Coordinates of C-alpha atoms and ligand atoms in Angstrom, one line a residue:
X1262 CA 0.0 0.0 0.0
X1263 CA 1.2 3.4 -0.9
X1264 CA 1.0 6.9 0.6
X1265 CA 1.8 10.0 -1.5
X1266 CA 3.3 13.3 -0.5
X1267 CA 2.8 16.2 -2.9
X1268 CA 5.1 19.1 -2.3
X1269 CA 3.5 22.4 -2.9
X1270 CA 4.9 24.7 -0.2
X1271 CA 7.3 26.6 -2.4
X1272 CA 6.9 30.4 -3.0
X1273 CA 6.9 30.2 -6.8
X1274 CA 8.6 33.5 -6.9
X1275 CA 9.8 33.0 -10.4
X1276 CA 6.2 32.8 -11.7
X1277 CA 5.8 36.5 -11.0
X1278 CA 2.1 36.0 -10.3
X1279 CA -0.6 36.8 -7.7
X1280 CA -2.0 33.3 -8.4
X1281 CA -0.3 30.5 -6.4
X1282 CA 2.0 28.6 -8.8
X1283 CA 0.3 25.3 -8.5
X1284 CA -3.1 26.8 -9.4
X1285 CA -1.9 27.9 -12.8
X1286 CA -3.6 25.9 -15.5
X1287 CA -2.6 23.7 -18.4
X1288 CA -5.5 23.0 -20.8
X1289 CA -7.9 24.5 -18.3
X1290 CA -6.9 22.4 -15.4
X1291 CA -4.6 23.4 -12.5
X1292 CA -1.2 21.8 -12.2
X1293 CA -1.9 20.5 -8.8
X1294 CA -5.1 18.8 -10.0
X1295 CA -3.2 16.8 -12.6
X1296 CA -0.9 15.6 -9.8
X1297 CA -3.8 14.8 -7.5
X1298 CA -5.7 12.9 -10.2
X1299 CA -2.7 10.8 -11.1
X1300 CA -2.1 10.2 -7.3
X1301 CA -5.7 9.0 -6.8
X1302 CA -5.2 6.3 -9.4
X1303 CA -2.6 4.6 -7.1
X1304 CA -3.2 5.7 -3.6
X1305 CA -5.9 6.7 -1.1
X1306 CA -3.6 8.3 1.5
X1307 CA -2.5 11.6 -0.1
X1308 CA -0.7 14.4 1.8
X1309 CA -0.3 17.8 0.3
X1310 CA 2.3 20.1 1.9
X1311 CA 1.4 23.8 1.7
X1312 CA 2.6 27.1 3.0
X1313 CA 2.4 30.0 0.6
X1314 CA -1.2 31.0 -0.1
X1315 CA -2.4 27.8 1.6
X1316 CA -6.0 29.0 2.3
X1317 CA -6.5 29.8 -1.4
X1318 CA -5.2 26.4 -2.6
X1319 CA -7.2 24.5 0.0
X1320 CA -10.5 26.3 -0.8
X1321 CA -9.9 25.9 -4.5
X1322 CA -9.4 22.1 -4.1
X1323 CA -12.3 21.7 -1.7
X1324 CA -14.4 23.4 -4.3
X1325 CA -13.2 21.2 -7.1
X1326 CA -13.3 17.8 -5.5
X1327 CA -16.2 15.8 -4.0
X1328 CA -16.1 15.2 -0.3
X1329 CA -15.2 11.5 -0.7
X1330 CA -12.0 12.5 -2.6
X1331 CA -11.1 15.3 -0.1
X1332 CA -11.4 12.6 2.6
X1333 CA -8.4 10.9 1.0
X1334 CA -6.3 14.1 1.2
X1335 CA -4.6 15.5 4.3
X1336 CA -3.4 19.1 4.1
X1337 CA -0.2 19.9 6.0
X1338 CA 1.2 23.4 6.6
X1339 CA 4.9 23.3 6.4
X1340 CA 6.7 24.9 9.4
X1341 CA 8.5 27.0 6.9
X1342 CA 10.0 29.6 9.4
X1343 CA 11.9 26.9 11.3
X1344 CA 12.2 24.2 8.6
X1345 CA 12.4 25.6 5.1
X1346 CA 13.3 23.4 2.1
X1347 CA 12.1 20.2 0.5
X1348 CA 13.3 18.2 3.5
X1349 CA 11.7 20.7 5.9
X1350 CA 8.4 19.9 4.1
X1351 CA 8.3 16.5 5.9
X1352 CA 9.0 17.8 9.4
X1353 CA 6.7 18.2 12.4
X1354 CA 7.6 20.6 15.2
X1355 CA 10.0 18.1 16.8
X1356 CA 11.6 17.5 13.4
X1357 CA 10.0 14.1 13.2
X1358 CA 8.3 12.8 10.0
X1359 CA 4.7 14.0 9.5
X1360 CA 2.2 11.2 10.1
X1361 CA 1.9 9.0 7.0
X1362 CA -0.2 5.8 6.9
X1363 CA 1.5 3.4 4.5
X1364 CA 4.9 1.8 4.4
X1365 CA 5.8 3.1 1.0
X1366 CA 5.9 6.8 0.3
X1367 CA 5.9 8.3 -3.1
X1368 CA 7.0 12.0 -3.3
X1369 CA 5.6 14.1 -6.1
X1370 CA 5.9 17.8 -6.8
X1371 CA 2.8 19.9 -7.6
X1372 CA 4.8 21.9 -10.1
X1373 CA 5.7 18.8 -12.1
X1374 CA 2.3 18.3 -13.7
X1375 CA 3.2 16.0 -16.6
X1376 CA 3.8 12.9 -14.6
X1377 CA 1.6 9.8 -15.4
X1378 CA 0.8 7.2 -12.8
X1379 CA 1.6 4.4 -15.3
X1380 CA 5.1 5.7 -15.7
X1381 CA 5.7 5.5 -12.0
X1382 CA 5.3 1.7 -11.8
X1383 CA 9.0 0.9 -12.1
X1384 CA 9.6 3.1 -9.1
X1385 CA 6.8 1.6 -7.1
X1386 CA 7.5 -2.0 -7.9
X1387 CA 11.2 -1.9 -7.2
X1388 CA 12.6 -3.6 -4.1
X1389 CA 15.1 -0.9 -3.4
X1390 CA 14.7 1.2 -0.2
X1391 CA 14.8 4.4 -2.3
X1392 CA 13.9 4.9 -5.9
X1393 CA 14.6 8.1 -7.7
X1394 CA 13.0 9.2 -11.0
X1395 CA 15.8 10.7 -13.1
X1396 CA 16.1 12.0 -16.6
X1397 CA 18.8 12.7 -19.1
X1398 CA 18.8 16.2 -20.5
X1399 CA 20.9 18.4 -22.7
X1400 CA 20.4 21.3 -20.3
X1401 CA 21.0 19.9 -16.7
X1402 CA 21.6 23.3 -15.1
X1403 CA 19.5 24.0 -12.0
X1404 CA 18.9 20.3 -11.3
X1405 CA 20.6 18.0 -8.8
X1406 CA 23.1 15.7 -10.6
X1407 CA 22.9 11.9 -10.1
X1408 CA 26.2 10.1 -9.3
X1409 CA 25.9 6.4 -9.9
X1410 CA 28.1 3.4 -9.2
X1411 CA 29.9 2.5 -12.4
X1412 CA 27.8 0.5 -14.9
X1413 CA 24.8 0.2 -12.5
X1414 CA 21.7 2.0 -11.7
X1415 CA 22.7 2.4 -8.0
X1416 CA 22.8 6.0 -6.9
X1417 CA 25.7 7.0 -4.6
X1418 CA 24.9 10.7 -4.3
X1419 CA 22.8 13.6 -5.6
X1420 CA 24.8 16.8 -5.9
X1421 CA 22.8 20.1 -6.0
X1422 CA 23.8 22.5 -8.8
X1423 CA 25.7 24.9 -6.5
X1424 CA 27.8 22.2 -5.0
X1425 CA 28.8 20.8 -8.3
X1426 CA 32.4 20.9 -9.5
X1427 CA 33.2 21.5 -13.1
X1428 CA 33.2 17.8 -13.8
X1429 CA 29.9 17.2 -11.9
X1430 CA 28.3 19.9 -14.0
X1431 CA 28.8 17.8 -17.1
X1432 CA 26.7 14.9 -15.8
X1433 CA 23.6 14.8 -17.9
X1434 CA 21.5 12.6 -15.7
X1435 CA 19.5 14.7 -13.2
X1436 CA 17.1 14.3 -10.2
X1437 CA 13.5 14.6 -11.4
X1438 CA 12.3 15.4 -7.9
X1439 CA 10.1 12.3 -7.7
X1440 CA 11.0 9.5 -5.3
X1441 CA 9.6 6.4 -3.7
X1442 CA 10.9 5.8 -0.1
X1443 CA 10.4 3.1 2.4
X1444 CA 8.8 5.0 5.2
X1445 CA 11.3 3.7 7.8
X1446 CA 14.0 5.5 5.8
X1447 CA 12.2 8.8 6.1
X1448 CA 11.4 8.3 9.7
X1449 CA 15.0 7.7 10.4
X1450 CA 16.7 10.3 8.3
X1451 CA 14.3 13.3 8.2
X1452 CA 15.1 14.2 11.8
X1453 CA 18.8 13.9 11.0
X1454 CA 18.7 16.5 8.2
X1455 CA 20.8 19.7 8.7
X1456 CA 20.5 23.0 7.0
X1457 CA 24.3 23.6 6.8
X1458 CA 24.2 24.8 3.2
X1459 CA 24.2 28.0 1.3
X1460 CA 20.4 28.4 1.3
X1461 CA 20.1 27.3 5.0
X1462 CA 17.4 24.8 3.9
X1463 CA 16.7 21.2 4.8
X1464 CA 17.1 19.2 1.6
X1465 CA 15.2 16.1 0.9
X1466 CA 18.0 15.0 -1.3
X1467 CA 20.2 14.8 1.8
X1468 CA 18.1 11.9 3.0
X1469 CA 19.4 10.0 0.0
X1470 CA 23.0 11.2 0.6
X1471 CA 22.9 10.2 4.3
X1472 CA 21.4 6.8 3.5
X1473 CA 23.9 6.2 0.7
X1474 CA 26.7 7.0 3.1
X1475 CA 25.4 4.7 5.8
X1476 CA 24.7 1.8 3.4
X1477 CA 28.1 2.2 1.9
X1478 CA 29.5 1.7 5.4
X1479 CA 27.4 -1.4 5.8
X1480 CA 28.3 -2.5 2.3
X1481 CA 32.0 -2.1 3.2
X1482 CA 31.4 -4.4 6.2
X1483 CA 30.1 -7.0 3.7
X1484 CA 26.5 -6.8 4.8
X1485 CA 23.5 -6.9 2.4
X1486 CA 22.4 -3.4 1.2
X1487 CA 19.0 -2.7 -0.4
X1488 CA 20.4 0.4 -2.1
X1489 CA 19.2 3.4 -4.0
X1490 CA 17.9 2.9 -7.5
X1491 CA 17.7 5.4 -10.4
X1492 CA 14.6 4.9 -12.6
X1493 CA 15.0 6.9 -15.8
X1494 CA 11.9 8.5 -17.1
X1495 CA 11.4 10.9 -20.0
X1496 CA 12.3 14.6 -19.6
X1497 CA 8.8 15.5 -20.9
X1498 CA 7.1 13.8 -17.9
X1499 CA 9.5 15.1 -15.3
X1500 CA 9.6 18.7 -16.5
X1501 CA 9.0 21.2 -13.7
X1502 CA 7.2 24.5 -14.1
X1503 CA 9.0 27.4 -12.4
X1504 CA 8.3 30.3 -14.8
X1505 CA 5.6 31.4 -17.3
X1506 CA 7.9 30.3 -20.1
X1507 CA 7.9 26.8 -18.6
X1508 CA 4.1 27.0 -18.3
X1509 CA 3.8 27.6 -22.0
X1510 CA 6.1 24.6 -22.8
X1511 CA 4.1 22.4 -20.4
X1512 CA 0.8 23.5 -21.9
X1513 CA 2.0 22.6 -25.4
X1514 CA 3.0 19.1 -24.1
X1515 CA -0.3 18.7 -22.4
X1516 CA -2.2 19.9 -25.5
X1517 CA -0.4 17.2 -27.5
X1518 CA -1.6 14.6 -25.1
X1519 CA -5.2 15.9 -25.1
X1520 CA -5.3 16.0 -28.9
X1521 CA -3.8 12.6 -29.2
X1522 CA -6.4 11.2 -26.8
X1523 CA -9.2 12.8 -28.9
X1524 CA -7.8 11.4 -32.1
X1525 CA -7.7 7.9 -30.6
X1526 CA -11.3 8.4 -29.7
X1527 CA -12.1 9.0 -33.4
X1528 CA -11.7 12.7 -33.9
X1529 CA -10.3 13.9 -37.3
X1530 CA -8.2 17.0 -37.1
X1531 CA -7.1 19.4 -39.8
X1532 CA -3.7 20.9 -38.8
X1533 CA -3.9 19.4 -35.2
X1534 CA -1.3 21.9 -33.9
X1535 CA -3.6 24.8 -34.6
X1536 CA -6.4 23.3 -32.4
X1537 CA -6.8 24.1 -28.7
X1538 CA -8.7 21.8 -26.4
X1539 CA -9.2 21.9 -22.7
X1540 CA -8.6 18.6 -21.0
X1541 CA -12.2 18.5 -19.9
X1542 CA -13.6 18.3 -23.4
X1543 CA -15.3 15.0 -24.3
X1544 CA -15.8 13.5 -27.7
X1545 CA -18.2 10.8 -28.8
X1546 CA -18.8 9.1 -32.2
X1547 CA -17.2 10.5 -35.3
X1548 CA -16.2 14.2 -35.1
X1549 CA -14.1 16.5 -37.2
X1550 CA -12.3 19.6 -36.1
X1551 CA -11.0 22.0 -38.7
X1552 CA -8.0 24.2 -38.1
X1553 CA -8.0 27.0 -35.5
X1554 CA -10.8 25.5 -33.5
X1555 CA -10.9 26.2 -29.7
X1556 CA -13.1 24.2 -27.4
X1557 CA -13.0 24.9 -23.6
X1558 CA -14.7 24.0 -20.4
X1559 CA -17.0 21.0 -19.8
X1560 CA -18.0 20.6 -23.4
X1561 CA -19.2 17.5 -25.2
X1562 CA -19.0 17.1 -29.0
X1563 CA -20.8 14.1 -30.5
X1564 CA -20.9 13.2 -34.2
X1565 CA -20.3 16.8 -35.3
X1566 CA -18.1 18.9 -37.5
X1567 CA -16.6 22.1 -36.0
X1568 CA -15.4 24.2 -38.9
X1569 CA -12.4 26.5 -39.0
X1570 CA -11.8 29.1 -36.3
X1571 CA -14.9 28.4 -34.3
X1572 CA -14.9 28.7 -30.5
X1573 CA -17.0 26.5 -28.2
X1574 CA -17.3 27.1 -24.5
X1575 CA -19.0 24.8 -22.0
X1576 CA -21.6 23.5 -24.4
X1577 CA -23.0 20.3 -25.9
X1578 CA -22.9 19.9 -29.7
X1579 CA -24.7 16.8 -31.0
X1580 CA -25.0 15.7 -34.7
X1581 CA -24.5 19.3 -35.9
X1582 CA -22.1 21.4 -38.0
X1583 CA -20.7 24.6 -36.5
X1584 CA -18.9 27.5 -38.2
X1585 CA -16.6 28.5 -39.7
X1586 CA -16.0 31.4 -37.3
X1587 CA -18.9 30.6 -35.0
X1588 CA -18.8 31.4 -31.3
X1589 CA -20.8 29.0 -29.1
X1590 CA -20.7 30.5 -25.6
X1591 CA -21.5 28.7 -22.3
X1592 CA -24.6 26.6 -21.7
X1593 CA -25.7 25.9 -25.2
X1594 CA -27.2 22.6 -26.3
X1595 CA -27.2 22.3 -30.0
X1596 CA -28.6 19.2 -31.7
X1597 CA -29.2 18.2 -35.3
X1598 CA -28.5 21.8 -36.3
X1599 CA -26.5 23.8 -38.8
X1600 CA -24.8 26.9 -37.3
X1601 CA -23.1 28.9 -40.0
X1602 CA -20.4 31.6 -40.1
X1603 CA -20.3 34.5 -37.6
X1604 CA -23.2 33.1 -35.5
X1605 CA -22.9 33.7 -31.8
X1606 CA -25.0 31.5 -29.4
X1607 CA -25.3 31.8 -25.6
X1608 CA -27.5 29.7 -23.4
X1609 CA -29.3 28.5 -26.6
X1610 CA -31.2 25.3 -26.9
X1611 CA -31.4 24.5 -30.6
X1612 CA -32.9 21.4 -32.0
X1613 CA -33.1 20.8 -35.7
X1614 CA -32.4 24.5 -36.5
X1615 CA -30.6 26.2 -39.3
X1616 CA -28.9 29.5 -38.6
X1617 CA -26.6 30.1 -41.4
X1618 CA -25.1 33.6 -41.0
X1619 CA -24.4 36.5 -38.7
X1620 CA -26.9 35.9 -35.8
X1621 CA -26.9 36.5 -32.1
X1622 CA -29.0 33.7 -30.5
X1623 CA -28.9 34.2 -26.7
X1624 CA -31.2 32.9 -23.9
X1625 CA -33.4 31.1 -26.4
X1626 CA -35.0 27.9 -27.3
X1627 CA -35.6 27.1 -30.9
X1628 CA -37.3 24.0 -32.2
X1629 CA -37.2 21.6 -35.1
X1630 CA -37.5 22.8 -38.6
X1631 CA -37.0 26.4 -37.8
X1632 CA -34.8 28.6 -40.0
X1633 CA -33.1 31.7 -38.7
X1634 CA -32.3 34.2 -41.5
X1635 CA -29.0 36.2 -41.7
X1636 CA -28.6 38.9 -39.1
X1637 CA -31.4 37.9 -36.7
X1638 CA -30.9 39.0 -33.2
X1639 CA -32.5 37.9 -30.0
X1640 CA -32.6 41.1 -27.9
X1641 CA -32.2 39.3 -24.6
X1642 CA -31.0 42.2 -22.4
X1643 CA -32.9 45.3 -21.5
X1644 CA -30.1 46.9 -19.6
X1645 CA -31.3 45.4 -16.3
X1646 CA -32.1 41.7 -16.8
X1647 CA -31.9 38.9 -19.3
X1648 CA -35.1 37.6 -21.0
X1649 CA -35.9 34.5 -23.0
X1650 CA -37.0 34.0 -26.6
X1651 CA -38.9 30.9 -27.4
X1652 CA -39.4 29.8 -31.0
X1653 CA -41.6 26.8 -31.9
X1654 CA -41.3 24.3 -34.8
X1655 CA -41.1 25.2 -38.5
X1656 CA -40.8 28.9 -37.9
X1657 CA -39.2 31.0 -40.7
X1658 CA -37.5 34.1 -39.3
X1659 CA -36.6 36.4 -42.2
X1660 CA -33.3 38.2 -42.4
X1661 CA -32.4 41.0 -40.1
X1662 CA -35.2 40.6 -37.6
X1663 CA -34.9 41.6 -34.0
X1664 CA -36.8 39.5 -31.5
X1665 CA -37.3 41.6 -28.4
X1666 CA -37.4 39.2 -25.4
X1667 CA -39.3 38.1 -23.5
X1668 CA -41.2 36.8 -26.5
X1669 CA -42.8 33.5 -27.6
X1670 CA -43.3 32.6 -31.2
X1671 CA -45.5 29.6 -31.7
X1672 CA -45.2 26.8 -34.4
X1673 CA -45.4 27.4 -38.2
X1674 CA -44.9 31.2 -38.1
X1675 CA -43.5 33.3 -40.9
X1676 CA -41.8 36.6 -39.9
X1677 CA -41.1 39.1 -42.6
X1678 CA -37.5 40.2 -43.1
X1679 CA -36.5 43.3 -41.2
X1680 CA -39.2 43.0 -38.5
X1681 CA -38.8 44.1 -35.0
X1682 CA -40.9 41.6 -33.0
X1683 CA -42.1 42.9 -29.6
X1684 CA -45.2 40.8 -29.0
X1685 CA -45.9 37.0 -28.9
X1686 CA -46.9 35.5 -32.2
X1687 CA -49.7 32.8 -32.4
X1688 CA -49.4 29.6 -34.5
X1689 CA -49.8 29.8 -38.3
X1690 CA -49.4 33.6 -38.6
X1691 CA -47.4 35.8 -41.0
X1692 CA -46.0 38.7 -38.8
X1693 CA -44.7 41.9 -40.4
X1694 CA -43.4 44.6 -38.0
X1695 CA -41.5 47.2 -39.9
X1696 CA -42.1 50.8 -41.1
X1697 CA -44.1 51.0 -44.3
X1698 CA -42.1 51.8 -47.4
X1699 CA -42.7 55.0 -49.4
X1700 CA -41.3 55.6 -52.9
X1701 CA -40.8 59.3 -53.6
X1702 CA -40.9 60.0 -57.2
X1703 CA -37.7 61.6 -58.6
X1704 CA -36.4 61.8 -55.1
X1705 CA -32.9 60.8 -56.1
X1706 CA -32.5 63.5 -58.7
X1707 CA -33.9 66.2 -56.4
X1708 CA -31.6 65.2 -53.6
X1709 CA -28.5 65.3 -55.8
X1710 CA -29.6 68.3 -57.8
X1711 CA -29.4 66.3 -61.0
X1712 CA -31.6 66.5 -64.1
X1713 CA -33.9 63.6 -64.7
Ligands
UD1_834 C1 14.7 20.0 -6.3 C2 15.9 19.0 -5.9 C3 16.8 18.8 -7.2 C4 16.0 18.4 -8.3 C5 14.8 19.3 -8.6 C6 13.9 18.7 -9.6 C7 16.2 19.5 -3.6 C8 17.1 20.0 -2.5 N1 16.6 19.6 -4.8 O1 15.4 21.3 -6.6 O2 17.8 17.9 -6.9 O3 16.8 18.2 -9.5 O4 14.0 19.5 -7.4 O5 12.8 19.6 -10.0 O6 15.2 18.9 -3.2 N2 8.9 22.9 -1.8 C9 8.2 22.7 -0.6 N3 8.8 23.3 0.5 C10 9.9 24.0 0.5 C11 10.6 24.2 -0.8 C12 10.0 23.6 -1.9 O7 7.2 22.1 -0.5 O8 10.3 24.6 1.5 C13 8.3 22.2 -2.9 C14 8.1 23.2 -4.1 O9 6.8 23.8 -4.0 C15 8.2 22.3 -5.3 C16 9.2 21.2 -4.8 O10 9.2 21.3 -3.4 O11 7.0 21.7 -5.6 C17 10.6 21.4 -5.4 O12 11.1 22.6 -4.8 P1 12.1 23.6 -5.6 O13 12.5 24.7 -4.7 O14 11.6 23.9 -6.9 O15 13.4 22.6 -5.7 P2 14.6 22.7 -6.8 O16 15.5 23.8 -6.3 O17 14.0 22.8 -8.1
MG835 MG1 11.9 23.3 -8.9

């Protein structure tokens, strides 16, 4: 059985943001949620270490997760003033290890959001007392370097960047900041950590260095030693986010994953790298997304085509085609419909509707067989409150009509182009609501002072 500790008590200074670092999002989901969701796949004893902006992070998570998930999470506030550093994160007042249930402890970082539970299996299944996720990189600067016993995966030491000699600096295998420890190791070594370093911090990596030193001593006496194992993972999965530039890189990596998942679910994409999807978007059946599409929030797209440069937010699209250049704003439900270019919808329930061009359809319900002409606007806002437009079946709304809500239009109604509708319309009616046209004889010539 496994306990997980998620480190999230750093200051995130380099993010230069009012928002706590771990609440910054990738594809619409905060970094810490990615780490929690992966953790929940493999453990039900999760500890999150917080300090900076702790209230904000706790209330955000309590809002996001159901109570039965929050029940699996223990929030700890690091005693940062006395015990700063990644090792300090594990200390109670007496320097002893914070209470952790299980015998194996996986340590993750809330600012390393790309990690997948599946990839951690080699760390979790290993018999070694300490397992460290490492990666090889062309740019190791800033990371702790991994020193191994020749030709083995046994780690002898981790050297932090600032303690590196010129030769150490050339080592291209680095500490990914993810570890699996036997709890007894942490119980023994956490209280022994010292902060006798440049930053006056307690380093978690010193647990490894102390254990390595002790086991080397045992080893020298010819006793059996369980050792410290390096498990190499990919740089992409271990990447840490410290700046907004890192955030952009991580977002691109996450986007690749989200798009790939969608394609495996049967989505066709034109120029995939131009398509933005939040990780919460769901697809069903056969769908196609043209270039430049953006779909965010809890949206569901089923058997539909979303044409170039359309934006969809928190809406459901079923058996429909949308765009190009359509904007479907939150809380729309669009079924069996054709929504054409430059149509904006908001809180619209459309079933079997055609709205081909340049419309605003907000706070409305439109039923089967109805056709909305170019430039039709539901006037849903009177400056104080929002009102609803309800349109029945087989209604033909001519071009450039304004429907001043609240207004109800019954089935089989024809509305003449250019009408401003302010009253309900009963079934079967032709409604015309516009100024009468006058043709003034020779008016053109008189106006421009021309001869006929
Ligand atoms: C750490 C490792 C380094 C490794 C790197 C991988 C140490 C001493 N060094 O360095 O070997 O290559 O991660 O990314 O551990 N945190 C706390 N409390 C603190 C300080 C940090 O919870 O007092 C959290 C941070 O929020 C972050 C994580 O621990 O999630 C890592 O901290 P950070 O300061 O970024 O460590 P690095 O200097 O990157
Ligand atoms: Mg870091």
